[in-house]
């Protein structure tokens, strides 16, 4: 072993680089600068990428590797657009629309917020800023800094929704008041009108219209976000019983309802009145499906709505099964959409399941899905279990 | 095995580089393997590295010389390598480094085809 650089058996020509030893200090200085730059850029939490004229990755720091889940060595020379596809309003950007191509083509500073949707995790909102440098007409380089702004975007949306909610709430209050005296005036005119049957029809239609407007307002007020002080611990079985009572007018004459007893083994935390309202919509929907089948098959048909409760890992699950007319496969993905209804024989506005989903999923972090089954339908609700410390 | 033993005993084509990133020696037909007629000695290592990897090479090499913290040392790594014709081939590189008493780093990369 020697501590001098090895020499024997090596094909060598000259002891010094062609560039000359007098350039060594300059090279060392540049290497020192590059080393500091590499260390500094690698310490930053924001992903950083350098690309060449064709948008191919020349260098990136570790946060970018972590963001896309690939080691650096595997992406050098690969086009940024291929390993980092971006979307705007859900639409995948083309090669020419990708920020790497835009910045390289324009030479102008670029700032944009786009969606990155990796296959293995949830979509992220990414703010990308960067610009290109043209070394010559043929040779350009681009440098980009990314920042995950998903959380800021969510906060902004929540703030906007809160503003919209307050505005809507104020409008409803302002409209309800005149609506009240318009209704009472029409009812007075209807009661005291001794005119033609045509006018009776006009009054009836006007009152029907007012009923629908009031129904829509009731729906809108269900979107008032519960505050945390309305969240209490309760058992799912109690909410189911309350919901069954609320919807009794719908199922009482068409179905037998089976509800599990409260064994105290399905504790959840939330707004019990809102959850009962959501469950009531499920009962109402099941009752309509059973009633529709009864109309089709006659009064001999025995309608049935069965509710069961189960405890899963971290979830309290409620399943509502009915033996009604079922859900057409093409409707499964739409029944939770606002204003979607197949109940052409009722005054249903298509709001019940939409509101139920809003309460259960958006307000309480739960899940709600519909499962068609042979001879009926199955609605599955999951709410996070309450686990006291 | 010491750096010297590795350099002298390897049967694989190999290339040696000083801490400024210049090629100081080639062995076992390394030059011929990549089709170079003129000597590689004295040329920057980037001569055998594809252009799209120059930035990563310069930054990683500089960081190592400054900190001694390796990313690619002492393991087999598949790396795109430029031939004299500019054709890029992927070869397995096993890179070793040693710091000598005078404080200078020396590197050797032993290569083999995949």
Coordinates of C-alpha atoms in Angstrom, one line a residue:
Chain A
X1 CA 0.0 0.0 0.0
X2 CA 1.2 3.5 -0.8
X3 CA 0.0 6.9 0.0
X4 CA 1.3 8.3 -3.2
X5 CA -1.0 8.3 -6.3
X6 CA -0.4 5.0 -8.2
X7 CA 1.6 5.1 -11.3
X8 CA 2.7 1.6 -12.3
X9 CA 1.1 -0.2 -15.3
X10 CA -1.0 2.8 -16.3
X11 CA -1.1 4.1 -19.8
X12 CA -0.2 7.8 -19.3
X13 CA 0.7 10.7 -21.5
X14 CA 1.8 13.7 -19.6
X15 CA 1.5 14.3 -15.9
X16 CA -0.8 17.3 -16.2
X17 CA -4.2 17.9 -17.8
X18 CA -4.1 19.5 -21.2
X19 CA -5.8 22.5 -19.8
X20 CA -2.6 23.3 -17.9
X21 CA -1.8 23.3 -14.2
X22 CA -2.2 27.1 -14.2
X23 CA -5.9 26.6 -14.5
X24 CA -6.1 24.3 -11.5
X25 CA -6.8 27.2 -9.1
X26 CA -9.7 28.3 -11.3
X27 CA -11.0 24.8 -11.5
X28 CA -10.8 24.4 -7.8
X29 CA -12.6 27.7 -7.3
X30 CA -15.4 26.7 -9.7
X31 CA -15.7 23.3 -8.1
X32 CA -15.9 24.9 -4.7
X33 CA -18.7 27.2 -5.9
X34 CA -20.5 24.2 -7.5
X35 CA -20.2 22.3 -4.3
X36 CA -21.7 25.1 -2.2
X37 CA -24.5 25.5 -4.8
X38 CA -25.2 21.7 -4.7
X39 CA -25.2 21.6 -0.9
X40 CA -27.4 24.7 -0.6
X41 CA -30.0 23.6 -3.2
X42 CA -30.1 20.1 -1.7
X43 CA -30.8 21.6 1.8
X44 CA -33.9 23.4 0.5
X45 CA -37.3 21.8 1.1
X46 CA -38.7 23.1 -2.2
X47 CA -38.1 20.8 -5.2
X48 CA -35.7 22.3 -7.8
X49 CA -35.0 21.2 -11.3
X50 CA -32.7 22.2 -14.1
X51 CA -33.6 21.2 -17.7
X52 CA -31.9 21.4 -21.0
X53 CA -33.0 22.9 -24.4
X54 CA -35.4 20.0 -24.9
X55 CA -36.9 20.0 -21.5
X56 CA -34.8 17.0 -20.3
X57 CA -33.8 16.9 -16.7
X58 CA -30.1 17.8 -16.1
X59 CA -30.2 18.0 -12.3
X60 CA -32.7 18.0 -9.5
X61 CA -32.5 18.1 -5.7
X62 CA -33.7 15.3 -3.4
X63 CA -37.1 16.9 -2.6
X64 CA -38.0 16.6 -6.3
X65 CA -37.0 12.9 -6.3
X66 CA -39.2 12.4 -3.2
X67 CA -42.1 14.3 -4.8
X68 CA -42.1 12.0 -7.9
X69 CA -40.8 8.9 -6.1
X70 CA -37.8 8.2 -8.4
X71 CA -34.1 8.3 -7.8
X72 CA -32.2 11.1 -9.5
X73 CA -30.0 8.8 -11.6
X74 CA -33.1 7.3 -13.2
X75 CA -34.5 10.6 -14.4
X76 CA -31.5 12.5 -15.8
X77 CA -31.9 13.0 -19.5
X78 CA -35.7 12.2 -19.2
X79 CA -38.1 14.9 -20.3
X80 CA -39.6 16.7 -17.3
X81 CA -43.1 16.5 -18.8
X82 CA -42.8 12.7 -18.9
X83 CA -41.9 12.2 -15.2
X84 CA -43.9 15.2 -13.9
X85 CA -47.2 15.4 -15.8
X86 CA -49.3 18.4 -14.8
X87 CA -53.0 19.2 -15.2
X88 CA -54.9 22.4 -15.4
X89 CA -58.6 22.2 -14.5
X90 CA -58.3 18.5 -14.7
X91 CA -56.9 18.5 -18.3
X92 CA -53.5 17.0 -18.8
X93 CA -51.1 19.6 -20.3
X94 CA -49.6 18.8 -23.6
X95 CA -45.8 18.8 -24.2
X96 CA -46.0 22.4 -25.5
X97 CA -48.2 23.5 -22.6
X98 CA -45.9 22.1 -19.9
X99 CA -44.2 24.9 -18.0
X100 CA -40.8 23.5 -19.0
X101 CA -41.6 24.1 -22.7
X102 CA -43.3 27.4 -22.1
X103 CA -40.4 28.9 -20.1
X104 CA -37.8 27.6 -22.6
X105 CA -39.8 29.0 -25.5
X106 CA -40.5 32.4 -24.1
X107 CA -37.4 33.2 -22.0
X108 CA -39.7 35.0 -19.7
X109 CA -40.1 34.4 -16.0
X110 CA -42.9 31.9 -15.4
X111 CA -45.2 31.5 -12.3
X112 CA -48.1 29.1 -12.5
X113 CA -50.2 26.9 -10.2
X114 CA -51.0 23.5 -11.6
X115 CA -52.2 20.1 -10.4
X116 CA -49.8 17.2 -10.1
X117 CA -51.7 13.9 -9.8
X118 CA -49.3 11.0 -9.0
X119 CA -50.7 7.5 -9.3
X120 CA -49.9 6.5 -5.7
X121 CA -51.1 9.5 -3.7
X122 CA -53.6 12.2 -3.7
X123 CA -53.4 15.1 -6.2
X124 CA -51.2 18.1 -5.2
X125 CA -51.5 21.7 -6.1
X126 CA -48.0 22.8 -7.2
X127 CA -46.8 26.4 -7.7
X128 CA -44.1 26.3 -10.3
X129 CA -41.8 29.2 -10.9
X130 CA -38.8 29.4 -13.2
X131 CA -37.2 30.8 -16.2
X132 CA -34.8 29.9 -19.0
X133 CA -31.4 31.2 -20.0
X134 CA -30.3 31.1 -23.6
X135 CA -26.5 30.3 -23.9
X136 CA -26.9 30.4 -27.7
X137 CA -29.7 30.1 -30.2
X138 CA -29.5 26.3 -29.9
X139 CA -28.6 25.9 -26.3
X140 CA -30.9 26.9 -23.5
X141 CA -31.4 25.8 -19.9
X142 CA -34.3 26.2 -17.6
X143 CA -34.4 26.3 -13.8
X144 CA -37.6 25.6 -11.9
X145 CA -38.6 25.8 -8.2
X146 CA -41.7 24.0 -7.1
X147 CA -43.8 24.6 -4.0
X148 CA -46.7 22.4 -2.8
X149 CA -49.5 24.8 -2.2
X150 CA -52.2 22.2 -1.7
X151 CA -52.9 23.3 1.9
X152 CA -53.0 27.0 1.1
X153 CA -55.4 26.2 -1.8
X154 CA -57.7 24.3 0.5
X155 CA -57.7 27.1 3.1
X156 CA -58.5 29.6 0.4
X157 CA -61.4 27.4 -0.9
X158 CA -62.7 27.0 2.6
X159 CA -62.6 30.8 3.2
X160 CA -64.5 31.4 -0.1
X161 CA -67.0 28.7 0.8
X162 CA -67.5 30.3 4.2
X163 CA -68.1 33.7 2.6
X164 CA -70.5 32.2 0.1
X165 CA -72.3 30.4 2.9
X166 CA -72.7 33.6 4.9
X167 CA -73.9 35.4 1.8
X168 CA -76.4 32.6 1.0
X169 CA -77.6 32.5 4.6
X170 CA -78.2 36.3 4.5
X171 CA -80.0 36.1 1.2
X172 CA -82.3 33.3 2.5
X173 CA -83.2 35.3 5.6
X174 CA -83.9 38.4 3.4
X175 CA -86.1 36.4 0.9
X176 CA -88.0 34.3 3.5
X177 CA -89.6 37.3 5.1
X178 CA -91.3 38.7 1.9
X179 CA -92.0 35.1 0.9
X180 CA -94.1 34.8 4.1
X181 CA -96.4 37.7 3.3
X182 CA -96.7 36.8 -0.4
X183 CA -97.9 33.3 0.7
X184 CA -100.4 34.7 3.2
X185 CA -101.7 37.2 0.6
X186 CA -102.2 34.5 -2.0
X187 CA -103.9 32.2 0.6
X188 CA -106.2 35.2 1.5
X189 CA -107.0 35.9 -2.1
X190 CA -107.6 32.2 -2.8
X191 CA -110.0 32.0 0.2
X192 CA -111.9 35.1 -0.8
X193 CA -111.9 34.8 -4.5
X194 CA -115.3 33.9 -5.9
X195 CA -114.2 33.9 -9.5
X196 CA -113.5 31.4 -12.2
X197 CA -111.9 28.0 -11.8
X198 CA -109.0 29.3 -14.0
X199 CA -108.0 31.7 -11.1
X200 CA -108.3 28.8 -8.6
X201 CA -105.7 27.0 -10.7
X202 CA -103.5 30.1 -10.8
X203 CA -103.6 30.3 -7.0
X204 CA -102.8 26.6 -6.6
X205 CA -99.9 26.8 -9.0
X206 CA -98.6 29.9 -7.2
X207 CA -98.7 28.1 -3.8
X208 CA -97.1 25.0 -5.3
X209 CA -94.3 27.2 -6.5
X210 CA -93.9 28.8 -3.1
X211 CA -93.7 25.3 -1.6
X212 CA -90.9 24.3 -3.8
X213 CA -89.0 27.6 -3.1
X214 CA -89.3 27.0 0.6
X215 CA -88.2 23.4 0.2
X216 CA -85.1 24.6 -1.6
X217 CA -84.4 27.0 1.3
X218 CA -84.6 24.1 3.8
X219 CA -82.1 22.3 1.7
X220 CA -79.8 25.2 1.5
X221 CA -79.8 25.7 5.3
X222 CA -78.7 22.1 5.7
X223 CA -75.4 23.2 4.4
X224 CA -74.6 25.4 7.3
X225 CA -71.4 23.9 8.6
X226 CA -71.7 22.5 12.1
X227 CA -69.4 24.1 14.6
X228 CA -67.2 21.9 16.7
X229 CA -69.3 22.7 19.8
X230 CA -72.2 21.0 18.1
X231 CA -70.1 17.8 17.9
X232 CA -70.9 15.4 20.7
X233 CA -70.3 11.7 21.2
X234 CA -73.4 9.5 20.5
X235 CA -74.2 6.0 19.4
X236 CA -75.1 5.4 15.8
X237 CA -78.1 3.4 16.8
X238 CA -79.7 6.4 18.4
X239 CA -79.3 8.5 15.2
X240 CA -80.8 5.7 13.2
X241 CA -83.9 5.5 15.5
X242 CA -84.3 9.3 15.3
X243 CA -84.1 9.2 11.5
X244 CA -86.6 6.3 11.3
X245 CA -89.0 8.4 13.3
X246 CA -88.4 11.5 11.1
X247 CA -89.1 9.5 7.9
X248 CA -92.0 7.4 9.3
X249 CA -94.5 9.2 7.2
X250 CA -92.7 7.8 4.1
X251 CA -92.2 4.2 5.1
X252 CA -95.1 3.5 7.5
X253 CA -97.6 2.3 4.9
X254 CA -95.2 0.5 2.5
X255 CA -92.5 -1.3 4.4
X256 CA -91.6 -3.0 7.6
X257 CA -88.5 -1.4 9.1
X258 CA -85.9 -3.4 11.2
X259 CA -83.6 -1.3 13.3
X260 CA -80.8 -2.7 15.4
X261 CA -80.9 -2.1 19.2
X262 CA -78.5 0.3 20.8
X263 CA -75.8 -1.9 22.3
X264 CA -73.5 1.1 22.8
X265 CA -70.9 -0.4 20.5
X266 CA -71.1 2.1 17.7
X267 CA -69.9 5.4 19.2
X268 CA -69.3 8.3 16.8
X269 CA -68.7 12.0 17.2
X270 CA -70.6 14.6 15.3
X271 CA -73.8 16.6 15.1
X272 CA -76.5 14.1 15.9
X273 CA -79.3 16.1 14.5
X274 CA -77.5 16.6 11.1
X275 CA -76.6 12.9 11.0
X276 CA -80.2 11.9 11.8
X277 CA -81.4 14.2 8.9
X278 CA -78.9 12.5 6.6
X279 CA -80.1 9.0 7.7
X280 CA -83.8 10.1 7.3
X281 CA -83.0 10.9 3.6
X282 CA -81.8 7.3 3.2
X283 CA -85.0 6.0 4.8
X284 CA -87.1 8.2 2.6
X285 CA -85.3 7.1 -0.5
X286 CA -85.6 3.4 0.5
X287 CA -89.3 3.9 1.3
X288 CA -89.9 5.4 -2.2
X289 CA -88.1 2.4 -3.9
X290 CA -90.2 -0.1 -1.9
X291 CA -93.4 1.9 -2.6
X292 CA -92.6 1.9 -6.3
X293 CA -92.2 -1.9 -6.3
X294 CA -95.4 -2.2 -4.4
X295 CA -97.3 -0.1 -7.0
X296 CA -95.8 -2.4 -9.7
X297 CA -96.5 -5.7 -8.0
X298 CA -99.6 -5.0 -6.0
X299 CA -100.5 -4.7 -2.3
X300 CA -99.4 -8.3 -1.7
X301 CA -95.8 -7.2 -2.0
X302 CA -94.2 -7.0 1.5
X303 CA -91.8 -4.1 1.6
X304 CA -88.8 -4.4 3.8
X305 CA -86.1 -1.9 5.0
X306 CA -83.3 -3.5 7.1
X307 CA -80.6 -1.6 8.9
X308 CA -77.5 -3.1 10.4
X309 CA -74.5 -1.7 12.3
X310 CA -71.0 -3.0 12.3
X311 CA -67.7 -1.9 13.8
X312 CA -64.8 -2.0 11.4
X313 CA -61.2 -0.8 11.9
X314 CA -61.7 2.8 13.0
X315 CA -65.2 3.1 11.5
X316 CA -68.8 2.6 12.5
X317 CA -70.7 1.3 9.6
X318 CA -74.4 1.4 8.9
X319 CA -76.0 -0.5 6.0
X320 CA -79.5 0.2 4.8
X321 CA -80.9 -2.5 2.6
X322 CA -84.3 -2.5 0.9
X323 CA -86.2 -4.8 -1.4
X324 CA -87.5 -1.9 -3.6
X325 CA -87.1 -1.4 -7.3
X326 CA -83.3 -1.0 -7.0
X327 CA -80.9 1.4 -8.6
X328 CA -80.2 1.2 -12.3
X329 CA -76.5 0.6 -13.0
X330 CA -76.2 3.8 -15.0
X331 CA -77.6 5.8 -12.0
X332 CA -75.3 4.5 -9.3
X333 CA -72.7 7.3 -9.9
X334 CA -75.4 10.0 -10.2
X335 CA -77.8 9.4 -7.3
X336 CA -75.8 11.7 -5.0
X337 CA -75.7 14.5 -7.6
X338 CA -77.8 17.6 -6.7
X339 CA -81.2 17.7 -8.5
X340 CA -80.9 14.1 -9.8
X341 CA -84.0 12.1 -9.2
X342 CA -85.9 9.2 -10.8
X343 CA -88.9 9.8 -8.6
X344 CA -91.1 11.3 -11.4
X345 CA -94.3 10.5 -9.5
X346 CA -93.4 12.7 -6.5
X347 CA -92.4 16.3 -5.8
X348 CA -88.9 15.2 -5.0
X349 CA -86.2 17.8 -5.9
X350 CA -83.3 15.4 -6.0
X351 CA -81.8 17.0 -2.9
X352 CA -82.1 14.3 -0.2
X353 CA -79.1 12.0 -1.0
X354 CA -77.1 15.0 -2.1
X355 CA -77.6 16.6 1.3
X356 CA -77.0 13.3 3.1
X357 CA -73.7 12.9 1.3
X358 CA -72.7 16.5 2.2
X359 CA -73.5 15.9 5.9
X360 CA -71.9 12.5 6.2
X361 CA -68.9 12.9 3.9
X362 CA -68.0 16.6 3.8
X363 CA -69.1 17.6 7.3
X364 CA -68.2 14.4 9.2
X365 CA -65.4 12.9 7.2
X366 CA -67.4 9.7 6.5
X367 CA -68.2 7.7 3.5
X368 CA -71.4 7.0 1.6
X369 CA -71.9 4.7 -1.3
X370 CA -74.7 2.9 -3.1
X371 CA -74.5 -0.8 -4.1
X372 CA -77.2 -2.2 -6.4
X373 CA -78.1 -5.7 -5.5
X374 CA -80.5 -8.4 -6.7
X375 CA -84.0 -7.3 -5.7
X376 CA -83.3 -4.0 -4.1
X377 CA -80.6 -1.6 -3.1
X378 CA -77.9 -1.3 -0.4
X379 CA -76.6 2.0 0.9
X380 CA -73.4 1.9 3.0
X381 CA -72.5 4.7 5.4
X382 CA -69.2 4.8 7.4
X383 CA -68.4 7.4 10.1
X384 CA -65.2 7.6 12.0
X385 CA -65.5 5.8 15.3
X386 CA -65.2 7.9 18.5
X387 CA -62.2 6.7 20.4
X388 CA -61.9 8.4 23.8
X389 CA -58.4 8.9 25.0
Chain B
X1 CA -8.6 -3.9 -0.9
X2 CA -6.7 -0.6 -1.1
X3 CA -7.2 1.9 -3.9
X4 CA -3.8 0.9 -5.3
X5 CA -4.6 -2.8 -5.2
X6 CA -7.9 -2.1 -6.9
X7 CA -6.2 0.0 -9.6
X8 CA -3.5 -2.5 -10.2
X9 CA -5.3 -5.8 -9.9
X10 CA -8.6 -5.1 -11.6
X11 CA -9.0 -7.0 -14.8
X12 CA -11.8 -4.7 -16.0
X13 CA -11.3 -1.8 -18.2
X14 CA -10.8 1.2 -15.9
X15 CA -10.3 5.0 -15.9
X16 CA -8.6 7.1 -13.3
X17 CA -9.4 10.7 -12.6
X18 CA -7.8 13.4 -10.5
X19 CA -9.8 15.7 -8.1
X20 CA -10.1 18.4 -10.8
X21 CA -12.1 15.9 -12.9
X22 CA -9.4 15.2 -15.5
X23 CA -8.6 11.7 -16.7
X24 CA -5.1 10.7 -15.6
X25 CA -4.9 7.1 -16.6
X26 CA -6.7 4.3 -18.5
X27 CA -6.2 0.5 -18.2
X28 CA -7.2 -2.8 -19.7
X29 CA -8.6 -1.4 -23.0
X30 CA -10.9 1.2 -21.5
X31 CA -10.1 3.6 -24.3
X32 CA -10.6 1.1 -27.1
X33 CA -13.8 -0.1 -25.5
X34 CA -15.2 3.4 -26.0
X35 CA -13.7 3.8 -29.5
X36 CA -11.3 6.6 -28.8
X37 CA -8.4 6.8 -31.2
X38 CA -6.8 9.9 -29.5
X39 CA -5.7 9.5 -25.9
X40 CA -8.3 10.2 -23.2
X41 CA -5.6 11.2 -20.8
X42 CA -5.7 14.9 -20.0
X43 CA -9.3 15.2 -21.1
X44 CA -12.1 16.1 -18.7
X45 CA -14.1 13.1 -17.4
X46 CA -17.1 14.8 -19.0
X47 CA -15.7 13.6 -22.4
X48 CA -17.2 10.1 -21.6
X49 CA -20.3 11.4 -19.9
X50 CA -23.5 12.2 -22.0
X51 CA -24.2 15.9 -22.2
X52 CA -27.5 15.6 -20.3
X53 CA -25.6 14.4 -17.3
X54 CA -22.9 17.0 -17.2
X55 CA -24.6 19.3 -14.7
X56 CA -25.3 16.4 -12.3
X57 CA -21.8 15.1 -12.7
X58 CA -20.1 18.5 -12.1
X59 CA -22.3 19.2 -9.1
X60 CA -22.0 15.8 -7.6
X61 CA -18.3 15.5 -8.2
X62 CA -17.7 18.9 -6.7
X63 CA -19.8 18.2 -3.7
X64 CA -17.8 15.0 -3.1
X65 CA -14.4 16.6 -3.4
X66 CA -15.6 19.3 -0.9
X67 CA -17.3 17.1 1.6
X68 CA -16.1 13.5 1.0
X69 CA -19.8 12.4 1.0
X70 CA -20.3 9.9 -1.8
X71 CA -23.5 9.0 -3.7
X72 CA -22.2 6.6 -6.2
X73 CA -19.0 5.1 -4.7
X74 CA -18.3 1.5 -3.9
X75 CA -21.3 -0.1 -5.6
X76 CA -22.2 -1.2 -9.1
X77 CA -24.0 1.6 -10.9
X78 CA -25.5 1.4 -14.4
X79 CA -24.4 4.7 -16.0
X80 CA -24.9 6.0 -19.5
X81 CA -21.5 6.4 -21.0
X82 CA -20.5 8.4 -24.2
X83 CA -18.3 6.7 -26.9
X84 CA -16.0 8.6 -29.1
X85 CA -18.7 8.5 -31.8
X86 CA -21.1 10.3 -29.4
X87 CA -23.2 7.1 -29.2
X88 CA -24.3 6.5 -25.6
X89 CA -24.1 3.1 -24.1
X90 CA -25.0 1.9 -20.7
X91 CA -22.2 0.3 -18.7
X92 CA -21.8 -0.9 -15.2
X93 CA -19.4 1.3 -13.3
X94 CA -17.8 0.5 -9.9
X95 CA -16.2 3.7 -8.6
X96 CA -13.7 3.9 -5.8
X97 CA -11.9 7.0 -4.3
X98 CA -8.9 7.6 -2.1
X99 CA -7.6 10.7 -0.5
X100 CA -3.8 10.8 -0.4
X101 CA -1.4 12.3 2.1
X102 CA -1.1 15.5 0.1
X103 CA -4.9 16.0 0.5
X104 CA -5.7 15.2 -3.2
X105 CA -8.5 12.9 -4.2
X106 CA -8.1 10.2 -6.9
X107 CA -10.8 8.2 -8.4
X108 CA -11.0 5.0 -10.4
X109 CA -14.0 3.6 -12.2
X110 CA -13.9 -0.1 -13.3
X111 CA -16.4 -0.8 -16.0
X112 CA -18.0 -3.8 -17.6
X113 CA -20.7 -4.3 -20.1
X114 CA -24.2 -5.2 -18.9

